[in-house]
Coordinates of C-alpha atoms in Angstrom, one line a residue:
Chain A
M21 CA 86.5 6.8 -69.9
N22 CA 89.3 8.7 -71.5
L23 CA 92.4 10.2 -70.2
A24 CA 90.9 13.6 -69.5
I25 CA 88.2 12.2 -67.3
W26 CA 90.8 10.2 -65.4
T27 CA 93.0 13.2 -64.9
T28 CA 90.0 15.2 -63.6
I29 CA 89.2 12.4 -61.2
V30 CA 92.7 12.2 -59.9
I31 CA 93.0 16.0 -59.5
N32 CA 89.7 16.3 -57.7
G33 CA 90.6 13.3 -55.5
L34 CA 93.9 14.9 -54.5
C35 CA 92.2 18.2 -53.7
T36 CA 89.6 16.5 -51.5
G37 CA 92.5 14.5 -50.0
S38 CA 94.4 17.7 -49.1
L39 CA 91.2 18.7 -47.1
F40 CA 91.2 15.3 -45.3
G41 CA 94.9 15.9 -44.5
L42 CA 94.1 19.3 -43.0
V43 CA 91.2 17.8 -41.0
S44 CA 93.4 15.1 -39.6
A45 CA 96.3 17.5 -38.8
A46 CA 94.6 19.0 -35.8
F47 CA 93.9 15.6 -34.4
S48 CA 97.3 14.2 -35.2
F49 CA 98.9 17.1 -33.4
Q50 CA 96.6 16.8 -30.4
F51 CA 97.1 13.1 -30.0
G52 CA 100.6 12.6 -31.3
A53 CA 102.2 15.5 -29.7
L54 CA 100.1 16.8 -26.8
R55 CA 98.8 13.3 -25.8
M56 CA 95.2 14.5 -25.8
M57 CA 92.4 12.2 -27.0
N58 CA 90.0 14.6 -28.5
F59 CA 86.8 12.9 -29.6
S60 CA 85.0 16.2 -29.9
Y61 CA 87.0 17.7 -32.8
G62 CA 84.5 16.4 -35.4
A63 CA 81.8 18.2 -33.4
F64 CA 83.9 21.3 -33.4
V65 CA 84.4 21.0 -37.2
M66 CA 80.6 20.8 -37.5
V67 CA 80.1 23.9 -35.2
G68 CA 82.6 25.9 -37.2
M69 CA 80.7 25.0 -40.4
Y70 CA 77.5 26.3 -38.8
I71 CA 79.2 29.5 -37.5
M72 CA 80.4 30.1 -41.0
Y73 CA 76.9 29.5 -42.4
A74 CA 75.3 31.8 -39.8
G75 CA 77.8 34.5 -40.4
V76 CA 77.4 34.5 -44.1
N77 CA 73.7 33.8 -44.5
H78 CA 72.1 35.3 -41.4
L79 CA 74.4 38.1 -40.4
G80 CA 75.2 39.0 -44.0
L81 CA 79.0 39.2 -43.4
H82 CA 81.5 38.5 -46.1
A83 CA 83.0 35.0 -45.8
M84 CA 86.5 36.6 -45.4
A85 CA 85.2 38.5 -42.4
V86 CA 84.0 35.4 -40.6
V87 CA 87.3 33.7 -41.0
P88 CA 89.4 35.7 -38.5
I89 CA 86.5 35.8 -36.0
L90 CA 86.2 32.0 -36.2
I91 CA 90.0 31.5 -35.9
V92 CA 90.3 33.8 -32.8
L93 CA 87.2 32.2 -31.2
Y94 CA 88.5 28.7 -31.8
F95 CA 91.9 29.5 -30.3
F96 CA 90.2 30.6 -27.1
I97 CA 87.8 27.7 -27.1
G98 CA 90.7 25.3 -27.4
Y99 CA 92.7 27.0 -24.7
L100 CA 89.8 27.1 -22.3
L101 CA 88.8 23.5 -23.1
R102 CA 92.3 22.2 -22.1
A103 CA 92.6 24.5 -19.2
T104 CA 89.2 23.6 -17.6
L105 CA 88.0 20.2 -18.7
L106 CA 91.0 18.2 -20.0
K107 CA 93.5 18.5 -17.2
S108 CA 93.5 14.7 -16.6
A109 CA 96.2 12.7 -18.3
D110 CA 94.2 9.5 -18.3
P111 CA 93.2 8.7 -21.9
N112 CA 89.8 7.1 -21.0
V113 CA 88.9 10.2 -19.0
Q114 CA 89.8 12.4 -21.9
I115 CA 87.8 10.2 -24.3
I116 CA 84.7 10.4 -22.1
I117 CA 84.9 14.1 -21.4
T118 CA 85.4 15.0 -25.0
S119 CA 82.6 12.6 -26.1
G120 CA 80.4 14.5 -23.6
V121 CA 81.4 17.8 -25.1
A122 CA 80.6 16.4 -28.6
L123 CA 77.2 15.2 -27.3
V124 CA 76.4 18.6 -26.0
L125 CA 77.5 20.5 -29.1
E126 CA 75.7 18.2 -31.5
S127 CA 72.4 18.2 -29.6
V128 CA 72.5 22.0 -29.1
V129 CA 73.1 22.5 -32.8
L130 CA 70.4 20.0 -33.6
F131 CA 68.0 21.9 -31.3
I132 CA 68.8 25.3 -32.8
V133 CA 68.9 24.5 -36.5
G134 CA 67.1 21.2 -36.9
A135 CA 68.2 18.1 -38.8
L136 CA 67.7 19.6 -42.3
P137 CA 70.9 19.5 -44.3
R138 CA 72.0 22.9 -45.5
S139 CA 74.6 24.2 -48.0
L140 CA 76.6 27.4 -47.8
L141 CA 77.1 28.0 -51.5
A142 CA 74.4 27.6 -54.0
G143 CA 74.9 26.7 -57.6
I144 CA 77.9 25.2 -59.4
P145 CA 81.2 26.6 -58.3
P146 CA 83.4 28.3 -61.0
T147 CA 85.6 26.0 -62.9
W148 CA 88.6 26.1 -65.3
K149 CA 88.2 24.3 -68.5
I150 CA 91.5 23.3 -69.9
P151 CA 91.8 21.7 -73.4
F152 CA 93.4 18.3 -73.2
P153 CA 94.2 15.7 -75.8
E154 CA 90.8 13.9 -76.4
G155 CA 88.6 15.9 -74.1
I156 CA 88.5 18.8 -71.7
L157 CA 89.9 19.0 -68.2
V158 CA 87.4 20.4 -65.7
I159 CA 89.0 21.7 -62.5
S160 CA 87.0 23.5 -59.9
K161 CA 88.6 26.6 -58.6
L162 CA 87.3 25.9 -55.1
N163 CA 89.2 22.6 -55.2
L164 CA 92.4 24.3 -56.1
L165 CA 91.9 26.9 -53.4
T166 CA 91.3 24.1 -50.9
F167 CA 94.5 22.4 -52.0
A168 CA 96.5 25.7 -51.7
V169 CA 95.0 26.5 -48.3
S170 CA 95.6 23.1 -46.9
S171 CA 99.2 22.8 -48.0
A172 CA 99.9 26.4 -46.9
V173 CA 98.4 25.8 -43.5
L174 CA 100.3 22.5 -43.0
I175 CA 103.6 23.9 -44.2
G176 CA 103.1 27.0 -42.1
F177 CA 102.3 24.9 -39.1
S178 CA 105.5 22.8 -39.5
M179 CA 107.5 25.9 -39.9
F180 CA 105.9 27.4 -36.9
L181 CA 106.8 24.3 -34.8
K182 CA 110.3 24.2 -36.2
R183 CA 111.4 27.9 -36.3
T184 CA 109.5 30.1 -33.9
W185 CA 110.2 30.4 -30.2
L186 CA 106.7 29.2 -29.2
G187 CA 106.9 26.3 -31.6
M188 CA 110.2 25.2 -30.1
T189 CA 108.8 25.6 -26.6
I190 CA 105.9 23.4 -27.5
R191 CA 108.3 20.7 -28.8
A192 CA 110.4 21.0 -25.7
V193 CA 107.4 20.5 -23.5
V194 CA 106.2 17.5 -25.6
Q195 CA 109.6 15.9 -25.4
Q196 CA 110.5 16.4 -21.8
K197 CA 107.8 18.1 -19.7
E198 CA 109.9 18.0 -16.4
A199 CA 113.1 19.3 -18.1
A200 CA 111.2 22.1 -19.8
S201 CA 109.7 23.1 -16.5
V202 CA 113.1 23.1 -14.9
V203 CA 114.4 25.6 -17.4
G204 CA 111.5 27.9 -16.7
V205 CA 108.8 26.9 -19.2
D206 CA 105.2 27.0 -17.8
A207 CA 104.5 23.5 -19.3
E208 CA 100.7 23.5 -18.5
R209 CA 100.2 26.9 -20.1
I210 CA 102.2 25.8 -23.2
I211 CA 100.1 22.7 -23.6
N212 CA 97.0 24.9 -23.3
V213 CA 98.4 27.2 -26.1
G214 CA 99.3 24.2 -28.2
F215 CA 95.7 22.9 -27.8
G216 CA 94.4 26.4 -28.8
I217 CA 96.6 26.3 -31.9
S218 CA 95.3 22.9 -32.9
F219 CA 91.9 24.4 -32.7
V220 CA 92.9 27.1 -35.1
I221 CA 93.6 24.3 -37.6
T222 CA 90.2 22.8 -36.9
A223 CA 88.7 26.2 -37.6
I224 CA 90.4 26.5 -40.9
A225 CA 89.4 23.0 -41.8
S226 CA 85.8 23.6 -40.9
I227 CA 85.8 26.8 -43.1
M228 CA 87.2 24.8 -46.1
I229 CA 84.7 22.0 -45.6
S230 CA 81.8 24.3 -45.2
L231 CA 82.6 25.8 -48.7
Q232 CA 82.3 22.4 -50.3
F233 CA 80.2 20.0 -48.4
V234 CA 76.7 19.8 -46.9
L235 CA 76.1 21.0 -43.3
E236 CA 74.4 18.6 -41.0
P237 CA 74.4 18.3 -37.2
T238 CA 75.8 14.8 -37.5
A239 CA 78.4 15.7 -40.1
G240 CA 81.1 15.8 -37.4
H241 CA 81.1 12.0 -37.0
Y242 CA 82.2 11.5 -40.6
Y243 CA 85.0 14.0 -40.5
Q244 CA 86.2 12.7 -37.2
L245 CA 86.4 9.1 -38.6
I246 CA 88.1 10.4 -41.7
G247 CA 90.6 12.2 -39.4
F248 CA 91.2 9.0 -37.5
L249 CA 91.6 7.1 -40.7
V250 CA 94.1 9.5 -42.1
C251 CA 96.1 9.7 -38.8
V252 CA 96.2 5.9 -38.5
I253 CA 97.4 5.5 -42.1
A254 CA 100.1 8.2 -41.5
G255 CA 101.1 7.1 -38.0
M256 CA 100.0 9.3 -35.1
G257 CA 101.8 12.6 -34.8
N258 CA 103.3 12.4 -38.3
L259 CA 102.1 15.7 -39.8
K260 CA 103.9 15.4 -43.2
G261 CA 102.8 11.8 -43.5
G262 CA 99.3 12.9 -42.6
F263 CA 99.2 15.1 -45.6
Y264 CA 100.3 12.3 -47.9
A265 CA 97.9 9.9 -46.2
G266 CA 95.1 12.5 -46.7
L267 CA 95.8 12.6 -50.4
L268 CA 95.7 8.8 -50.6
V269 CA 92.4 8.7 -48.7
G270 CA 91.0 11.4 -50.9
L271 CA 92.0 9.4 -54.0
I272 CA 90.5 6.2 -52.6
S273 CA 87.4 8.0 -51.5
T274 CA 86.9 9.6 -55.0
M275 CA 87.5 6.3 -56.7
A276 CA 85.1 4.6 -54.4
N277 CA 82.5 7.3 -55.0
I278 CA 82.7 6.7 -58.7
F279 CA 82.8 2.9 -58.8
A280 CA 80.8 1.9 -55.7
A281 CA 79.2 5.0 -54.3
T282 CA 76.9 3.2 -51.9
W283 CA 79.6 1.2 -50.4
H284 CA 82.0 4.2 -50.1
D285 CA 82.0 4.4 -46.3
A286 CA 82.2 0.6 -45.8
I287 CA 85.2 0.5 -48.1
L288 CA 87.0 3.3 -46.2
F289 CA 86.3 1.9 -42.7
I290 CA 87.1 -1.7 -43.5
L291 CA 90.4 -0.4 -44.9
F292 CA 90.7 1.5 -41.6
V293 CA 90.2 -1.5 -39.4
I294 CA 92.6 -3.6 -41.6
I295 CA 95.4 -1.0 -41.5
L296 CA 94.8 -0.4 -37.8
T297 CA 95.1 -4.1 -37.1
F298 CA 98.0 -5.0 -39.2
L299 CA 100.0 -1.8 -39.5
P300 CA 99.2 -0.1 -36.2
N301 CA 102.2 2.3 -36.6
G302 CA 100.9 3.6 -39.9
V303 CA 101.8 3.2 -43.5
F304 CA 103.8 6.4 -43.9
V305 CA 105.9 5.5 -40.9
S306 CA 108.6 8.0 -40.2
S307 CA 111.3 7.8 -37.6
K308 CA 110.7 11.5 -37.0
S309 CA 107.4 12.0 -35.1
I310 CA 106.4 15.4 -34.0
S311 CA 107.8 14.9 -30.6
R312 CA 111.3 14.3 -32.0
A313 CA 112.0 16.7 -34.8
V314 CA 108.7 17.3 -36.6
Chain B
M26 CA 79.0 -15.6 0.8
Q27 CA 78.4 -12.3 2.3
N28 CA 75.3 -11.3 4.2
W29 CA 72.6 -10.1 1.8
I30 CA 70.3 -8.6 4.4
T31 CA 71.9 -5.2 4.8
P32 CA 70.1 -1.8 5.4
K33 CA 71.0 -0.7 1.8
N34 CA 69.5 -3.8 0.2
I35 CA 66.3 -3.5 2.3
V36 CA 65.9 0.2 1.2
V37 CA 66.5 -0.9 -2.4
C38 CA 63.8 -3.6 -2.1
I39 CA 61.3 -1.1 -0.6
L40 CA 62.0 1.3 -3.5
I41 CA 61.7 -1.4 -6.2
T42 CA 58.5 -3.1 -5.0
P43 CA 56.1 -0.3 -6.2
V44 CA 57.8 -0.4 -9.6
L45 CA 57.1 -4.1 -9.9
L46 CA 53.4 -3.5 -9.0
I47 CA 52.9 -0.7 -11.6
P48 CA 50.6 -2.9 -13.8
F49 CA 48.2 -3.4 -10.9
F50 CA 48.0 0.2 -9.8
Y51 CA 46.8 1.7 -13.0
K52 CA 43.7 0.6 -14.8
G53 CA 43.5 0.2 -18.6
G54 CA 45.4 2.6 -20.8
A55 CA 46.9 4.7 -18.0
A56 CA 49.4 1.9 -17.2
L57 CA 50.8 1.9 -20.7
L58 CA 53.2 4.9 -20.4
P59 CA 54.7 4.0 -17.0
M60 CA 55.1 0.4 -18.1
H61 CA 56.8 1.6 -21.3
L62 CA 59.2 3.7 -19.3
V63 CA 60.1 0.9 -17.0
I64 CA 60.6 -1.4 -20.0
M65 CA 63.0 1.1 -21.6
V66 CA 64.9 1.7 -18.4
A67 CA 65.2 -2.0 -17.7
S68 CA 66.5 -2.8 -21.2
Y69 CA 69.0 0.0 -20.9
I70 CA 70.1 -1.5 -17.6
A71 CA 70.6 -4.8 -19.3
L72 CA 72.4 -3.3 -22.3
A73 CA 74.6 -1.1 -20.1
Q74 CA 75.5 -4.1 -18.0
T75 CA 76.8 -5.9 -21.0
W76 CA 79.0 -2.9 -21.9
N77 CA 80.0 -2.9 -18.3
I78 CA 81.4 -6.5 -18.7
L79 CA 83.4 -5.4 -21.8
S80 CA 84.6 -2.0 -20.7
G81 CA 84.0 -1.8 -16.9
L82 CA 85.5 -5.2 -16.0
T83 CA 87.9 -5.9 -18.8
G84 CA 88.9 -2.4 -19.6
M85 CA 88.3 -2.7 -23.4
F86 CA 86.8 0.7 -23.9
S87 CA 84.3 0.3 -26.7
L88 CA 82.4 3.2 -28.4
G89 CA 80.5 0.9 -30.8
H90 CA 78.5 -1.3 -28.5
A91 CA 75.3 -0.5 -30.5
T92 CA 76.7 -2.9 -33.1
F93 CA 75.7 -6.0 -31.1
Y94 CA 72.4 -4.5 -30.1
A95 CA 71.6 -3.8 -33.7
L96 CA 72.8 -7.2 -34.8
G97 CA 70.3 -8.8 -32.4
G98 CA 67.6 -6.5 -33.6
Y99 CA 68.2 -7.0 -37.3
S100 CA 68.6 -10.8 -37.0
L101 CA 65.2 -11.0 -35.3
A102 CA 63.6 -8.7 -37.8
V103 CA 65.1 -10.4 -40.9
A104 CA 64.2 -13.9 -39.6
M105 CA 60.6 -12.9 -38.9
V106 CA 59.9 -10.5 -41.8
K107 CA 62.0 -11.8 -44.7
L108 CA 62.2 -15.5 -43.8
G109 CA 59.0 -15.9 -41.9
L110 CA 60.6 -17.9 -39.1
N111 CA 59.9 -18.1 -35.4
P112 CA 61.3 -15.1 -33.4
F113 CA 63.4 -17.5 -31.3
V114 CA 65.2 -18.6 -34.4
G115 CA 66.0 -14.9 -35.0
L116 CA 67.1 -14.5 -31.4
A117 CA 69.4 -17.5 -31.7
A118 CA 70.8 -16.3 -35.1
G119 CA 71.5 -12.9 -33.5
I120 CA 73.4 -14.5 -30.7
V121 CA 75.5 -16.6 -33.1
L122 CA 76.1 -13.6 -35.3
S123 CA 77.1 -11.4 -32.4
A124 CA 79.3 -14.0 -31.0
F125 CA 81.1 -14.1 -34.3
F126 CA 81.6 -10.3 -34.2
G127 CA 82.5 -10.5 -30.6
L128 CA 85.2 -12.9 -31.6
L129 CA 86.3 -10.5 -34.3
L130 CA 86.5 -7.7 -31.7
G131 CA 88.5 -9.9 -29.5
A132 CA 90.9 -10.6 -32.3
I133 CA 91.2 -6.9 -33.0
S134 CA 91.8 -6.3 -29.3
S135 CA 94.6 -8.8 -29.2
R136 CA 96.6 -6.4 -31.5
L137 CA 95.2 -3.0 -30.4
T138 CA 94.7 -1.6 -27.0
G139 CA 93.5 1.7 -25.5
F140 CA 92.6 4.4 -27.9
F141 CA 93.3 2.4 -31.1
F142 CA 90.9 -0.3 -29.9
T143 CA 88.3 2.4 -29.2
I144 CA 88.4 3.9 -32.7
S145 CA 88.3 0.5 -34.3
T146 CA 85.0 -0.2 -32.5
I147 CA 83.7 3.1 -33.9
A148 CA 84.8 2.0 -37.4
L149 CA 83.3 -1.4 -37.0
A150 CA 79.9 0.2 -36.0
Q151 CA 80.1 2.4 -39.1
V152 CA 80.8 -0.6 -41.3
I153 CA 77.7 -2.4 -39.9
R154 CA 75.7 0.8 -40.3
T155 CA 76.7 1.1 -43.9
V156 CA 75.7 -2.5 -44.5
A157 CA 72.3 -1.9 -42.8
M158 CA 71.8 1.2 -45.0
Q159 CA 72.9 -0.3 -48.3
W160 CA 71.9 -4.0 -48.3
T161 CA 68.4 -3.0 -49.2
P162 CA 67.0 -6.4 -50.1
V163 CA 67.6 -7.7 -46.6
T164 CA 67.5 -4.6 -44.4
N165 CA 65.1 -2.2 -46.3
S166 CA 67.7 0.5 -46.1
I167 CA 66.8 3.6 -44.1
T168 CA 63.1 2.7 -43.6
G169 CA 64.1 -0.4 -41.6
L170 CA 62.0 -3.5 -41.0
K171 CA 58.6 -3.5 -39.4
I172 CA 57.7 -6.6 -37.5
F173 CA 54.1 -8.0 -37.3
R174 CA 53.7 -10.0 -34.2
P175 CA 50.7 -11.5 -32.4
I176 CA 49.4 -9.0 -29.8
V177 CA 51.1 -9.7 -26.5
S178 CA 50.0 -8.0 -23.3
R179 CA 52.4 -5.2 -22.3
M180 CA 52.5 -6.8 -18.9
V181 CA 54.5 -9.7 -20.3
F182 CA 57.1 -7.4 -21.8
F183 CA 57.2 -5.5 -18.6
Y184 CA 58.1 -8.5 -16.5
V185 CA 60.4 -10.0 -19.2
A186 CA 62.3 -6.7 -19.3
I187 CA 62.7 -6.5 -15.6
G188 CA 63.7 -10.2 -15.5
L189 CA 66.2 -9.6 -18.2
A190 CA 67.7 -6.6 -16.3
V191 CA 67.8 -8.5 -13.1
A192 CA 69.3 -11.6 -14.7
V193 CA 72.0 -9.7 -16.5
S194 CA 72.8 -7.7 -13.4
I195 CA 73.1 -10.8 -11.2
F196 CA 75.2 -12.4 -13.9
F197 CA 77.5 -9.4 -13.8
A198 CA 77.7 -9.5 -10.1
Y199 CA 78.5 -13.2 -10.2
L200 CA 81.0 -12.7 -12.9
R201 CA 82.7 -10.0 -11.0
R202 CA 83.3 -12.3 -8.1
S203 CA 84.2 -15.3 -10.1
R204 CA 87.6 -16.5 -11.1
M205 CA 87.1 -15.3 -14.7
G206 CA 86.0 -11.9 -13.5
S207 CA 89.2 -11.6 -11.5
M208 CA 91.1 -12.4 -14.7
F209 CA 89.1 -9.6 -16.5
V210 CA 89.9 -7.1 -13.7
A211 CA 93.5 -8.1 -13.7
I212 CA 93.7 -7.4 -17.5
R213 CA 92.0 -4.0 -16.9
E214 CA 94.2 -3.0 -14.1
N215 CA 97.6 -3.9 -15.6
I216 CA 97.7 -5.9 -18.7
H217 CA 101.5 -6.6 -18.6
L218 CA 101.4 -7.7 -15.0
A219 CA 98.4 -9.9 -15.7
R220 CA 100.3 -11.5 -18.6
S221 CA 103.4 -12.0 -16.5
L222 CA 101.3 -13.8 -13.9
G223 CA 100.0 -16.3 -16.4
V224 CA 96.7 -14.8 -17.4
D225 CA 96.0 -15.7 -21.0
V226 CA 95.2 -12.1 -22.0
V227 CA 94.0 -12.7 -25.5
R228 CA 91.7 -15.6 -24.5
Y229 CA 90.0 -13.7 -21.7
K230 CA 89.6 -10.5 -23.7
T231 CA 87.9 -12.6 -26.4
I232 CA 85.7 -14.4 -23.9
S233 CA 84.7 -11.0 -22.4
S234 CA 83.8 -9.5 -25.8
I235 CA 81.9 -12.6 -26.8
I236 CA 79.9 -12.7 -23.6
A237 CA 79.1 -9.0 -23.9
A238 CA 78.2 -9.3 -27.6
M239 CA 75.8 -12.2 -27.1
L240 CA 74.0 -10.6 -24.1
A241 CA 73.7 -7.2 -26.0
S242 CA 72.2 -9.1 -28.9
V243 CA 69.6 -10.7 -26.7
V244 CA 68.6 -7.2 -25.4
G245 CA 68.5 -5.9 -29.0
S246 CA 66.2 -8.7 -30.1
F247 CA 64.0 -8.1 -27.1
I248 CA 63.7 -4.4 -27.8
T249 CA 63.0 -5.0 -31.5
Y250 CA 60.3 -7.5 -30.7
Y251 CA 58.8 -5.0 -28.3
I252 CA 58.8 -1.8 -30.4
Q253 CA 58.3 -3.8 -33.7
V254 CA 60.7 -1.8 -35.8
V255 CA 64.4 -1.9 -36.5
D256 CA 66.2 0.7 -38.6
P257 CA 69.8 2.1 -39.1
N258 CA 69.2 4.4 -36.1
Y259 CA 69.9 1.4 -33.9
L260 CA 73.5 1.9 -35.0
S261 CA 73.7 5.6 -34.4
P262 CA 76.7 6.7 -32.2
L263 CA 74.1 8.2 -30.0
I264 CA 73.0 4.8 -28.7
S265 CA 76.5 3.7 -27.9
E266 CA 77.1 7.0 -26.2
K267 CA 73.9 6.6 -24.1
I268 CA 75.0 3.1 -23.0
I269 CA 78.4 4.5 -22.0
M270 CA 76.8 7.5 -20.2
V271 CA 74.5 5.4 -18.2
T272 CA 77.3 3.1 -17.0
I273 CA 79.8 5.8 -16.3
I274 CA 77.4 8.1 -14.4
G275 CA 76.2 5.1 -12.4
G276 CA 79.7 3.7 -11.8
M277 CA 81.8 1.8 -14.3
G278 CA 82.8 -1.7 -13.2
Y279 CA 80.1 -2.0 -10.5
A280 CA 77.0 -4.1 -10.8
W281 CA 74.9 -1.3 -9.3
G282 CA 76.4 1.3 -11.7
P283 CA 74.1 0.8 -14.7
I284 CA 71.1 0.4 -12.4
W285 CA 71.5 3.8 -10.9
G286 CA 72.6 5.4 -14.1
S287 CA 69.7 4.1 -16.2
V288 CA 67.3 6.2 -14.1
L289 CA 68.6 9.1 -16.2
I290 CA 66.9 7.6 -19.3
L291 CA 63.7 8.9 -17.7
L292 CA 65.0 12.4 -18.0
E293 CA 64.7 12.3 -21.8
E294 CA 61.2 10.9 -21.6
F295 CA 60.3 13.5 -19.0
I296 CA 61.5 16.4 -21.2
R297 CA 59.9 14.9 -24.2
G298 CA 56.6 14.5 -22.3
T299 CA 56.6 18.0 -20.7
L300 CA 58.2 20.2 -23.3
G301 CA 57.5 18.3 -26.5
A302 CA 59.5 16.2 -28.9
R303 CA 61.3 19.3 -30.2
Y304 CA 63.1 19.7 -26.9
A305 CA 64.4 16.1 -26.9
P306 CA 67.9 17.1 -28.1
L307 CA 68.2 19.3 -24.9
A308 CA 67.9 16.1 -22.9
T309 CA 70.9 14.7 -24.8
A310 CA 72.8 18.0 -24.1
L311 CA 72.0 17.6 -20.5
Y312 CA 73.3 14.1 -20.5
G313 CA 76.6 15.4 -21.9
V314 CA 76.8 18.0 -19.2
I315 CA 76.0 15.5 -16.4
L316 CA 78.6 13.1 -17.9
I317 CA 81.3 15.8 -17.9
V318 CA 80.4 16.9 -14.4
F319 CA 80.6 13.3 -13.1
M320 CA 83.9 12.6 -14.9
L321 CA 85.4 15.8 -13.4
F322 CA 84.2 15.4 -9.8
R323 CA 83.0 11.9 -9.3
P324 CA 84.8 9.7 -11.8
N325 CA 83.5 6.5 -10.1
G326 CA 79.9 7.5 -10.6
I327 CA 76.8 7.6 -8.4
V328 CA 78.0 4.3 -6.7
S329 CA 80.9 6.1 -5.2
I330 CA 78.8 8.7 -3.4
N331 CA 78.7 7.8 0.2
L332 CA 75.4 9.1 1.4
K333 CA 76.3 8.7 5.1
R334 CA 79.4 10.7 4.7
S335 CA 77.9 13.3 2.5
F336 CA 75.0 13.8 5.0
G337 CA 77.4 13.8 7.9
M338 CA 79.4 16.5 6.2
A339 CA 76.3 18.5 5.4
I340 CA 75.0 18.2 9.0
A341 CA 78.4 19.1 10.4
A342 CA 78.4 22.2 8.1
L343 CA 75.0 23.3 9.3
T344 CA 75.3 22.8 13.0
P345 CA 77.4 25.4 14.9
A346 CA 80.7 23.9 16.0
K347 CA 80.6 22.9 19.6
N348 CA 84.3 22.5 19.9
I349 CA 86.3 25.5 18.8
E350 CA 89.4 23.3 18.5
A351 CA 87.6 21.0 16.0
A352 CA 86.4 23.9 14.0
A353 CA 89.9 25.4 13.8
R354 CA 91.4 22.2 12.5
P355 CA 92.1 22.2 8.8
E356 CA 89.7 20.2 6.7
G357 CA 90.3 16.6 6.1
K358 CA 92.4 16.1 9.2

């Protein structure tokens, strides 16, 4: 293995990692800021992938036409989910209800499309070949696009929380619900909107995943666990740390895929349990969690 | 001790007696399907009861309970197929192995509570699942292990399954009333208060998870011996979710909970039988809907439905109000 191959591995790992960071951002925001345990977001990632697949392959739409539909749809799904089912503040109730939602989504998708894995894009995605001392650097354009979209979404989301009126209101409600209510913020509605916005991130993540990975009715479990893993490494509610932790997990995952592909999942999840047990506050611990200053 | 001869218990006995006599009502092959259904329901009762000890009593909300179930199944299968040993050796090995993992879970729970504990149970189940998928020389990967056992009459399995369910349920009811059970409930209700009153929280959490793990492994070994195959599907999140669903719909933390809830397992078999195997996922979707509806409107499950009061309210709603004053009164006063 020469330097060019190593560089390729690292770059691809970082690109996959940015996707993991994006996947975990929605969960990190839901749990860290809104105090919502959402065990159905893996299922929603999976459903988004299938909507993308159905839009492109069955309705014959352009991929870019499906994106806004999915985003608007997911905002309302998130809003309604919080407004109808997730009113309880008890974490166990939230876990059970969202697990129920995930169960329904998975089995309905399984019933409609069957268990056969599908893939949205056929063939090898276009790549850039860059000459490098002793070898050629092969970089997939799709990977770079993923990296760009993930970082843009995460930076945009932080800016949204920091700068816009709605973002500041969300932070106010997260910090002091009663005080925010006193000054005239409709706290319940703001949490609903915040949940809807986190679902927009889920929608974007599911679009990016559907471009690269295989679609399966059970795919959600994997991304959900990856999301948990990234959030745990970053510390809950730490969006910036979540991106770095995503990059780290992406690198580890790519390395594990190359050196011990069959034990890939076991390596990741043992790491997960170890970090969870010994560093429960996360590795990228920041004194600034979302609820404080983003 | 309380009085066991209550109207409710008499009704339950009258309902259960025909189930016990199923092998004698049907002749020959006709009895096989109903007996199979009862065996599956009974083993789900036993399995859900073990989860009930861990999560319903002690409040350690686990989403990876299938781990112990599968450990029992795999130990039995590996002992019989790969090592050629007596099934009871496999059963014992499964119990020991599960006890070890229960200890591990207890150790994890000493550091993590609530949501973090829950996700670590999912991760643990995934690790075991990966081992089951990848350790091919021992577990045969995705095809799983097929057991060849001497032919045993299904009637034996039938009564063993019912016996197992009854034994685990009685054990649960006994545990709930015992001193140790009180410790578990104290930990569930308020861990800080329990600690301040001198309950050794880590010790009792560990004991609870070891008990639950060992019993779940026994059920897993039994099911594997009965259906003669074990594969990584034993570790699918669906099994854990079914266990949880059964307990929560019935009533978490109550001995009767899993017993009422397990009747729902029949729903899947019913849909499979009437509409065909293709429609089986719809049963799972229906489980999810029932789970959500119960969580929203009856969070304590079927157990909390007071038939007398519900009937009373229904009758009151149907009969014209005799007393205008009573009718004019606001509800609930």
